[in-house]
XYZ file of C-alpha atoms in Angstrom:
640
model
C 171.735 185.645 209.131
C 174.129 182.931 210.089
C 174.407 179.869 207.991
C 176.645 176.899 207.820
C 176.915 173.358 209.450
C 173.795 172.069 207.778
C 174.386 172.135 203.961
C 173.832 170.531 200.631
C 176.326 169.684 197.830
C 176.570 172.200 195.113
C 174.984 169.839 192.401
C 171.689 169.865 194.139
C 169.007 171.706 192.043
C 166.471 174.323 193.080
C 163.823 176.203 191.175
C 164.318 179.941 191.562
C 162.637 183.119 190.451
C 164.252 186.524 190.077
C 162.870 189.761 188.619
C 163.087 188.467 185.022
C 162.795 184.714 184.862
C 162.129 181.309 186.629
C 165.098 178.949 186.358
C 166.105 175.491 187.524
C 169.653 175.849 188.757
C 172.215 174.071 190.887
C 173.115 175.473 194.316
C 176.655 176.172 193.007
C 175.146 178.069 190.094
C 172.856 180.013 192.346
C 175.735 181.091 194.563
C 177.983 182.105 191.672
C 175.209 183.959 189.852
C 173.502 185.801 192.764
C 175.296 185.648 196.142
C 178.668 186.799 194.642
C 177.204 190.210 193.560
C 174.779 190.516 196.477
C 171.590 190.582 194.443
C 169.637 188.235 196.779
C 166.957 190.838 197.260
C 165.426 189.919 193.899
C 165.685 186.174 194.449
C 163.106 183.687 195.486
C 163.096 179.889 195.637
C 160.137 177.334 195.334
C 159.125 176.620 198.840
C 156.880 174.200 200.752
C 154.252 175.153 203.340
C 152.974 173.049 206.166
C 149.703 172.598 204.375
C 151.484 171.145 201.268
C 151.009 174.292 199.113
C 154.042 175.699 197.155
C 155.025 179.225 196.444
C 158.189 181.181 195.759
C 159.660 182.627 198.906
C 162.597 185.055 199.243
C 166.175 183.678 199.667
C 167.464 185.808 202.550
C 170.981 184.422 202.726
C 173.274 182.054 200.840
C 176.773 180.742 201.800
C 179.393 178.430 200.505
C 182.102 176.830 202.596
C 184.668 174.112 202.490
C 183.617 170.846 204.198
C 185.521 167.861 205.497
C 183.225 165.332 206.993
C 180.371 162.938 206.398
C 177.901 163.307 203.635
C 174.625 161.471 203.594
C 172.979 160.419 200.250
C 169.274 159.889 201.060
C 167.751 157.434 198.539
C 164.076 156.817 198.102
C 162.103 153.969 196.670
C 161.395 156.058 193.584
C 165.057 156.413 192.765
C 164.989 160.060 193.914
C 167.965 161.097 195.983
C 169.975 164.105 197.363
C 173.188 164.517 199.185
C 173.521 166.595 202.377
C 175.668 166.987 205.426
C 174.995 164.555 208.228
C 173.222 167.266 210.312
C 171.079 168.770 207.586
C 167.444 169.188 208.733
C 165.224 167.003 206.598
C 161.523 167.533 206.366
C 159.532 164.303 206.878
C 155.841 163.595 207.241
C 154.384 161.570 210.086
C 150.632 161.002 210.495
C 150.000 163.778 208.159
C 152.235 166.337 210.039
C 155.624 167.699 208.969
C 158.483 166.814 211.277
C 162.076 167.929 211.047
C 164.739 165.320 211.516
C 168.512 165.418 210.871
C 169.743 163.395 207.818
C 171.896 161.135 210.053
C 168.770 160.158 212.022
C 166.619 159.152 209.038
C 165.540 155.536 208.765
C 164.143 153.494 205.937
C 160.526 154.036 205.703
C 160.579 157.672 206.739
C 158.517 159.681 204.301
C 159.842 162.801 202.481
C 157.367 165.306 200.950
C 157.632 166.035 197.184
C 156.701 168.899 194.947
C 153.325 168.489 193.227
C 152.676 172.007 191.715
C 154.374 175.196 190.545
C 152.753 178.689 190.739
C 152.011 180.003 187.247
C 152.970 183.268 185.462
C 152.262 182.652 181.859
C 154.689 183.947 179.208
C 152.113 184.694 176.660
C 154.514 185.249 173.682
C 158.117 185.453 172.747
C 159.533 188.386 170.959
C 161.932 187.033 168.305
C 163.098 190.499 167.382
C 164.589 191.081 170.825
C 166.203 187.572 170.797
C 167.941 188.414 167.413
C 168.741 192.019 168.286
C 170.529 190.926 171.511
C 172.522 188.022 169.837
C 176.121 188.470 168.719
C 175.391 185.997 165.853
C 173.551 188.656 163.777
C 174.268 192.058 162.165
C 171.039 194.011 162.442
C 171.527 195.606 158.994
C 171.466 192.086 157.529
C 168.307 190.930 159.308
C 165.031 191.577 157.445
C 161.454 192.243 158.629
C 158.569 191.477 156.309
C 155.244 193.126 157.163
C 151.912 191.363 156.563
C 150.877 194.310 154.401
C 152.521 196.160 151.539
C 154.867 198.966 152.583
C 153.847 200.730 149.373
C 150.490 201.380 151.140
C 152.349 203.715 153.635
C 154.835 205.006 151.148
C 154.696 208.732 152.121
C 154.729 208.115 155.896
C 157.551 205.644 155.594
C 159.696 208.056 153.532
C 158.974 210.773 155.974
C 159.820 208.949 159.099
C 162.921 207.300 157.622
C 164.297 210.402 155.967
C 167.154 210.744 158.499
C 167.916 207.085 158.012
C 167.801 207.417 154.148
C 170.286 210.220 154.129
C 173.049 207.860 155.411
C 173.131 206.093 152.126
C 174.264 206.993 148.673
C 171.144 205.472 147.137
C 167.505 205.481 148.038
C 167.331 202.861 150.783
C 163.582 203.546 151.489
C 162.759 202.795 147.883
C 164.519 199.482 148.210
C 162.532 198.695 151.387
C 159.207 199.454 149.432
C 160.200 197.422 146.360
C 161.215 194.346 148.305
C 158.575 194.889 150.989
C 160.937 194.590 153.950
C 162.679 196.850 156.460
C 166.030 195.979 157.953
C 166.180 195.335 161.719
C 168.574 198.213 162.507
C 166.235 200.738 160.762
C 163.190 199.318 162.594
C 164.719 199.381 165.977
C 165.938 202.917 165.645
C 162.658 204.331 164.327
C 160.143 201.836 165.742
C 158.450 204.403 168.010
C 157.380 206.613 164.961
C 156.855 203.831 162.452
C 153.672 202.562 164.147
C 154.266 199.048 162.832
C 153.277 196.329 165.307
C 155.826 193.643 165.858
C 153.101 190.973 165.629
C 152.579 192.014 162.005
C 156.131 191.179 161.035
C 158.054 188.163 159.924
C 161.872 187.854 160.410
C 164.493 186.331 158.132
C 168.088 186.634 157.196
C 168.352 185.582 153.588
C 167.250 187.537 150.480
C 167.150 186.431 146.894
C 164.577 183.608 147.089
C 163.736 180.561 149.356
C 163.612 182.617 152.506
C 162.354 181.085 155.682
C 160.095 183.497 157.500
C 159.609 183.204 161.247
C 156.922 185.239 162.994
C 158.486 188.086 164.752
C 156.299 187.438 167.748
C 155.477 183.744 168.677
C 152.434 182.970 170.591
C 153.083 180.670 173.547
C 150.272 178.060 173.572
C 149.786 174.254 173.772
C 150.806 173.773 170.010
C 153.964 175.830 170.696
C 155.085 173.688 173.737
C 154.239 170.403 172.001
C 156.459 171.478 169.155
C 159.219 172.119 171.674
C 158.687 168.750 173.178
C 159.065 167.152 169.724
C 162.275 169.151 169.236
C 163.681 168.135 172.575
C 163.013 164.410 171.843
C 163.800 164.237 168.181
C 165.493 167.455 167.142
C 168.955 168.901 166.728
C 170.560 171.998 165.196
C 173.121 171.572 162.380
C 175.768 174.082 161.138
C 176.876 174.301 157.534
C 179.389 176.960 156.529
C 180.173 175.505 153.040
C 179.495 177.809 150.175
C 177.977 180.620 152.207
C 180.902 182.916 152.898
C 181.448 183.833 156.521
C 177.891 183.265 157.518
C 177.140 179.842 158.953
C 173.938 178.386 157.658
C 171.884 176.728 160.420
C 169.172 174.097 160.007
C 166.785 172.665 162.523
C 166.111 169.019 162.052
C 163.517 166.693 163.590
C 163.749 163.037 162.784
C 160.992 160.432 163.308
C 160.684 156.755 162.590
C 159.196 156.640 159.086
C 156.218 154.292 159.800
C 155.505 154.427 163.582
C 155.361 158.189 163.980
C 153.525 159.448 160.872
C 151.022 161.261 162.993
C 153.819 163.052 164.816
C 155.398 164.235 161.519
C 151.953 165.467 160.445
C 151.624 167.369 163.755
C 154.875 169.096 163.343
C 154.236 169.914 159.711
C 150.869 171.349 160.577
C 152.326 173.639 163.200
C 155.029 175.009 160.943
C 152.474 175.580 158.189
C 150.210 177.563 160.614
C 153.256 179.735 161.348
C 154.192 180.100 157.694
C 157.621 178.566 158.348
C 158.977 176.891 155.194
C 160.174 173.313 155.800
C 161.168 170.291 153.834
C 160.276 166.648 154.721
C 162.344 163.743 153.509
C 161.549 160.016 154.167
C 164.365 157.562 154.215
C 164.621 153.880 155.148
C 165.391 154.612 158.779
C 163.785 158.040 159.459
C 161.451 160.709 158.263
C 163.287 164.079 158.712
C 161.858 167.567 158.845
C 164.271 170.289 158.035
C 163.926 174.017 158.588
C 166.757 176.116 157.197
C 166.664 179.253 159.475
C 169.335 180.909 161.485
C 166.522 182.720 163.308
C 164.570 179.575 164.459
C 167.809 177.856 165.403
C 168.955 181.035 167.557
C 165.571 181.158 169.170
C 165.611 177.418 170.207
C 169.233 177.755 171.550
C 168.173 181.024 173.353
C 165.135 179.432 174.942
C 167.419 176.769 176.396
C 166.510 173.739 174.500
C 170.040 172.838 173.561
C 171.382 171.865 170.111
C 171.090 168.063 170.333
C 170.504 165.091 172.461
C 173.383 165.557 174.844
C 172.600 169.232 175.594
C 168.874 168.979 175.491
C 167.095 170.639 178.459
C 163.620 171.707 179.490
C 163.341 175.379 178.787
C 163.098 177.346 182.052
C 160.097 179.422 180.670
C 157.844 176.294 180.900
C 157.972 176.343 184.631
C 155.925 179.552 184.539
C 153.281 178.097 182.231
C 149.789 176.833 183.134
C 149.454 173.067 183.581
C 147.927 172.583 180.114
C 150.978 174.013 178.471
C 153.300 171.978 180.684
C 151.327 168.891 179.679
C 151.679 169.837 176.048
C 155.507 169.881 176.358
C 155.391 166.393 177.926
C 153.155 165.305 175.010
C 155.707 166.145 172.456
C 158.453 164.595 174.508
C 156.667 161.297 175.041
C 155.117 161.177 171.546
C 158.568 161.712 170.024
C 160.840 159.476 172.132
C 158.756 158.044 174.873
C 157.912 154.342 175.193
C 154.682 152.756 176.281
C 155.267 149.272 177.742
C 152.378 146.930 177.381
C 153.516 143.986 179.510
C 152.679 140.637 178.000
C 152.124 138.820 181.310
C 149.543 141.147 182.550
C 147.231 144.024 181.643
C 149.610 146.614 183.067
C 150.884 149.798 181.300
C 154.060 151.778 181.974
C 155.325 154.914 180.397
C 159.089 155.209 179.985
C 161.339 158.036 178.834
C 165.100 157.894 178.492
C 167.830 160.363 177.632
C 171.539 160.791 177.821
C 170.882 164.416 179.017
C 170.590 164.550 182.789
C 169.476 168.199 182.469
C 166.543 167.157 180.420
C 165.403 164.390 182.758
C 165.813 166.602 185.844
C 163.664 169.261 184.209
C 161.031 166.682 183.150
C 160.781 165.526 186.785
C 159.976 169.018 187.929
C 157.366 169.433 185.155
C 155.731 166.033 185.879
C 155.683 166.787 189.641
C 153.990 170.178 188.824
C 151.228 168.119 187.047
C 150.788 166.003 190.210
C 152.747 162.952 188.611
C 155.499 161.265 190.627
C 157.768 159.371 188.365
C 160.538 157.017 189.342
C 164.032 157.852 188.269
C 167.175 155.665 187.590
C 170.374 155.750 185.613
C 172.187 153.038 183.716
C 175.240 152.750 181.399
C 174.359 153.604 177.741
C 175.368 151.248 174.939
C 175.741 154.136 172.498
C 177.411 156.645 174.726
C 180.190 157.093 177.305
C 177.645 159.025 179.377
C 175.072 157.182 181.461
C 171.454 157.121 180.346
C 168.740 158.579 182.580
C 165.269 157.133 182.744
C 161.886 158.170 184.033
C 159.153 155.620 184.582
C 155.374 156.415 185.320
C 153.132 153.700 186.749
C 149.894 153.325 188.836
C 146.531 153.519 187.206
C 145.721 156.955 188.449
C 148.892 158.529 187.010
C 148.667 156.596 183.764
C 145.036 157.697 183.207
C 145.961 161.274 184.050
C 148.539 161.360 181.269
C 146.776 159.231 178.644
C 145.782 162.425 176.870
C 149.429 163.142 176.013
C 149.441 160.535 173.335
C 147.875 160.223 169.940
C 144.270 159.092 169.768
C 144.979 155.527 168.604
C 147.534 155.127 171.488
C 145.056 156.656 173.942
C 142.476 154.129 173.012
C 144.884 151.265 173.598
C 145.957 152.675 176.921
C 142.321 153.199 178.047
C 141.462 149.717 177.022
C 144.258 148.407 179.238
C 143.292 150.575 182.089
C 139.652 149.564 181.928
C 140.689 145.932 182.194
C 142.562 146.471 185.579
C 141.020 144.002 188.056
C 141.510 146.412 190.917
C 143.196 149.708 191.681
C 146.571 148.925 193.371
C 148.007 151.602 195.493
C 151.366 152.747 194.331
C 154.239 151.509 196.431
C 156.700 154.156 195.575
C 154.729 157.147 196.638
C 151.635 158.116 198.717
C 149.080 160.830 198.403
C 147.630 162.147 201.666
C 145.161 164.895 202.141
C 147.893 167.448 202.363
C 151.238 165.871 201.403
C 152.532 163.580 198.623
C 155.465 161.629 199.914
C 158.027 159.123 198.945
C 159.614 156.690 201.390
C 163.265 156.565 202.284
C 164.803 153.366 201.104
C 168.486 153.796 202.151
C 170.927 156.332 203.455
C 174.562 156.044 202.393
C 177.196 157.836 204.348
C 180.781 158.588 203.530
C 183.557 160.957 204.388
C 184.597 163.469 201.892
C 186.196 166.872 201.258
C 184.206 169.247 199.155
C 182.291 172.508 199.120
C 178.790 172.642 200.552
C 176.109 175.301 200.127
C 173.460 176.821 202.462
C 170.482 179.003 201.821
C 167.935 180.567 204.158
C 164.332 180.952 202.978
C 161.838 183.327 204.379
C 158.594 182.310 206.129
C 158.466 178.552 205.214
C 162.173 177.737 205.785
C 161.872 175.067 203.185
C 162.718 174.581 199.608
C 162.216 172.044 196.757
C 165.414 170.515 195.531
C 166.719 167.689 193.327
C 164.211 165.136 192.070
C 161.368 167.240 193.490
C 162.205 166.365 197.080
C 161.540 168.955 199.796
C 163.938 169.836 202.558
C 164.108 172.236 205.410
C 166.548 175.115 204.929
C 169.840 175.210 206.765
C 169.688 176.006 210.481
C 171.871 178.937 211.644
C 174.498 176.916 213.420
C 178.088 176.958 212.534
C 178.945 180.600 213.081
C 182.630 179.537 213.719
C 182.821 178.206 210.182
C 181.547 181.536 208.733
C 183.835 183.655 210.881
C 186.768 181.502 209.834
C 185.980 181.700 206.183
C 185.584 185.412 206.405
C 188.971 185.755 207.933
C 190.415 183.413 205.265
C 189.087 185.780 202.702
C 190.745 188.782 204.345
C 187.667 190.094 205.951
C 187.479 190.738 209.728
C 183.795 189.965 210.697
C 183.663 192.446 213.593
C 179.890 192.682 213.596
C 179.367 188.916 213.517
C 181.958 188.497 216.328
C 180.094 191.121 218.378
C 176.719 189.573 217.662
C 178.004 186.132 218.654
C 179.433 187.544 221.905
C 176.037 189.191 222.793
C 174.196 185.936 222.068
C 176.597 183.883 224.185
C 176.026 186.340 227.073
C 172.191 186.060 226.927
C 171.771 182.893 228.972
C 173.863 184.381 231.793
C 171.724 187.639 231.657
C 168.615 185.509 231.924
C 169.953 183.614 234.968
C 171.064 186.918 236.595
C 167.544 188.397 236.124
C 165.967 185.328 237.599
C 168.398 185.512 240.520
C 167.410 189.070 241.302
C 163.895 187.883 242.129
C 164.095 184.423 243.607
C 166.667 182.134 245.210
C 166.398 179.000 243.004
C 168.295 176.658 245.367
C 166.258 173.621 246.030
C 163.328 175.267 244.323
C 161.378 174.132 241.198
C 162.196 176.271 238.078
C 160.343 175.753 234.856
C 162.358 175.870 231.537
C 159.947 176.479 228.654
C 161.483 175.661 225.235
C 164.298 173.289 224.537
C 164.838 173.267 220.760
C 167.185 175.578 218.889
C 164.199 177.317 217.358
C 160.395 176.792 216.936
C 159.424 174.112 214.646
C 162.182 171.638 215.114
C 163.417 169.110 217.718
C 167.021 170.057 217.044
C 168.672 171.101 220.354
C 172.289 171.700 219.233
C 173.261 175.329 220.046
C 170.066 175.695 221.936
C 170.318 178.327 224.611
C 168.346 176.057 226.882
C 171.467 174.011 227.428
C 173.546 176.775 229.296
C 170.393 177.874 231.059
C 169.772 174.346 232.451
C 173.465 173.982 233.232
C 173.428 177.293 235.162
C 170.223 176.461 237.158
C 171.664 173.014 238.073
C 174.873 174.639 239.310
C 172.735 176.853 241.605
C 170.938 173.742 242.955
C 167.512 174.308 241.216
C 164.999 171.551 240.708
C 164.561 171.993 236.946
C 161.455 170.883 235.164
C 161.485 171.333 231.368
C 158.959 171.344 228.667
C 159.121 171.547 224.882
C 156.404 170.501 222.254
C 158.817 168.287 220.319
C 162.360 168.333 221.788
C 161.899 166.685 225.085
C 163.305 163.316 224.014
C 166.437 164.916 222.609
C 167.137 166.967 225.678
C 166.367 164.028 227.976
C 169.371 162.262 226.372
C 171.509 165.291 227.278
C 170.010 165.813 230.844
C 168.406 162.594 232.011
C 168.563 163.787 235.670
C 166.168 166.785 235.325
C 162.442 166.529 235.323
C 160.200 166.842 232.132
C 156.558 167.820 232.000
C 154.014 166.964 229.372
C 152.760 170.529 229.109
C 153.651 174.073 229.832
C 151.062 174.160 232.512
C 152.312 171.115 234.235
C 155.897 172.593 234.209
C 154.769 175.877 235.720
C 152.631 174.276 238.494
C 154.420 174.773 241.866
C 157.422 176.532 240.241
C 159.142 179.530 241.939
C 160.374 180.801 238.620
C 160.110 180.221 234.883
C 162.610 180.766 231.980
C 161.141 181.015 228.491
C 163.960 180.026 226.104
C 162.271 179.156 222.764
C 159.583 181.193 221.057
C 156.949 178.515 220.520
C 153.566 179.999 219.616
C 151.725 177.983 222.409
C 153.833 179.929 224.989
C 152.410 183.258 223.734
C 149.017 181.962 224.720
C 149.951 181.205 228.312
C 147.992 183.307 230.897
C 146.124 181.661 233.931
C 148.772 178.946 233.839
C 151.121 181.259 235.665
C 148.787 181.537 238.578
C 149.652 177.975 239.624
C 153.283 179.054 240.264
C 154.360 179.508 243.909
C 156.108 182.789 242.979
C 155.194 183.871 239.468
C 158.602 185.108 238.318
C 158.923 184.901 234.511
C 162.114 185.757 232.573
C 161.202 185.718 228.931
C 164.118 185.255 226.605
C 161.988 185.652 223.561
C 159.493 188.395 224.539
C 156.475 186.095 223.746
C 154.666 186.334 227.073
C 152.129 188.952 227.685
C 152.932 191.124 230.694
C 150.061 191.431 233.184
C 149.323 192.165 236.781
C 150.276 189.308 239.080
C 153.448 188.267 237.222
C 156.973 189.487 237.982
C 158.153 189.837 234.343
C 161.553 190.390 232.811
C 162.019 190.364 229.122
C 165.126 190.154 226.809
C 165.811 188.714 223.430
C 168.661 186.889 221.627
């Protein structure tokens, strides 16, 4: 697979799926993590079909190359933007149909499709034992598991199955387990198969001697779980305290709420922790009500999940992208209840939902989650008064979207929102995005171009040849063009790309072979010859590196009267060859022709049959092997 030429900058994000997880990652991160070790066989990316549906499709190739030239930053009215090379194929929607256009040819008002769903593959539960056992922060012999029943009730079985383990100690370790009703993690992991103790019946902790904080060894992943994670992302942080505790750092999870305005949120978090049996402490001060959980295990889990340890590192956990919509909405609920803002404008009955954060990772993740729920937010950044980093903001408007998300908020707030929405005089169509029968789109507002020197990245996606990227925007994948750049990069890395060189040589020879085969059957001088297919590949109007160009040039050199047809690329080729003829259909191009050259494998060419009967001499040289051989046609087939 050849890639290059049309690329994106490395900071553009994609949602990928490998054999173990779904992850929002930059293209630079994707290349470093997967392309370097050649594991692309297990990698898929969220891709967009012509009917607007989304699914994960295999990534068949990925490249990185140095670039010195123009980059185009495409900005939309919703504040969504992405940066690509000037020739990157962008996916646009016109009259309900997808059309591919280069970034440099985009104009304000062109509409780009956006993501509106994510396929689900629910997590179900998280195994905290595995998280702790794989972490270098813990020593398994100092991690304790407390069963929901008394170990004394299985005394004989326990002693028998742990006899080998017990012999390693100078004292009766099994008796200690029964007396304190725990088993250490190292013993459990080694003998788990014979102990017949379900992990779901255990609680995990790291401190003995009183005031332990027990955490369920298996956490159910449901709406309550994700709403708690949302609260943590908006109002939480993890604190370290090594004072007075030897070499072990004590970790605490804190969630801070406004003491008067968010009493219901505090009660919601407390209720969830109580249901799990996790000990907590609530303190109310003049500026905040703070919930504190002293637990290295819970802190480790939140960090492992990818939540971050504070406002600057906060990020949407990758696991939520696999969840059903109700759980994704629950995460948003905790986020917006905790740190969101509902703007009730004083000069009208309008309502707007806002969310701001200094963490770009959090806001980017929230955009993908909102899009997956059919919500298209606007996005902008601005300097932060309290930080050297800019603040990032999401805004949700339009009655339909506001009503769809009203259930995120607490009942009292929901009632106020619904009262406002009920008083809307009329439903005003949103100006920033549009929902069609198949596609939801955002309009291009501006395209900023500038020369730069950087590295750019390409991926090739199977089947759909599209992928969802930054801010939920959808783009076509990179066309296979710049083989010279890849061959040069290979040689720079000390690799001689002999196979690629040979393939390029063969491909370059194919138009001459096509003309030679045609010449064997018909003298084209002063005779009409139909050229079917002008674009580089089916599904695009891009003609650069199209094999139709050398074919047309060769036919003109031999004095042929060339008549060309392509479903979408006629206008582009007419600029290159204004002197040849162009037909409105394949049938019109074939009528009266002495020969035909099939250059691009459009599906409609495969359906041609009786149309060849209108030729003077039905000689067909098929460069894509799409025409069905039949009696009455002189047929030559080849592929490139």
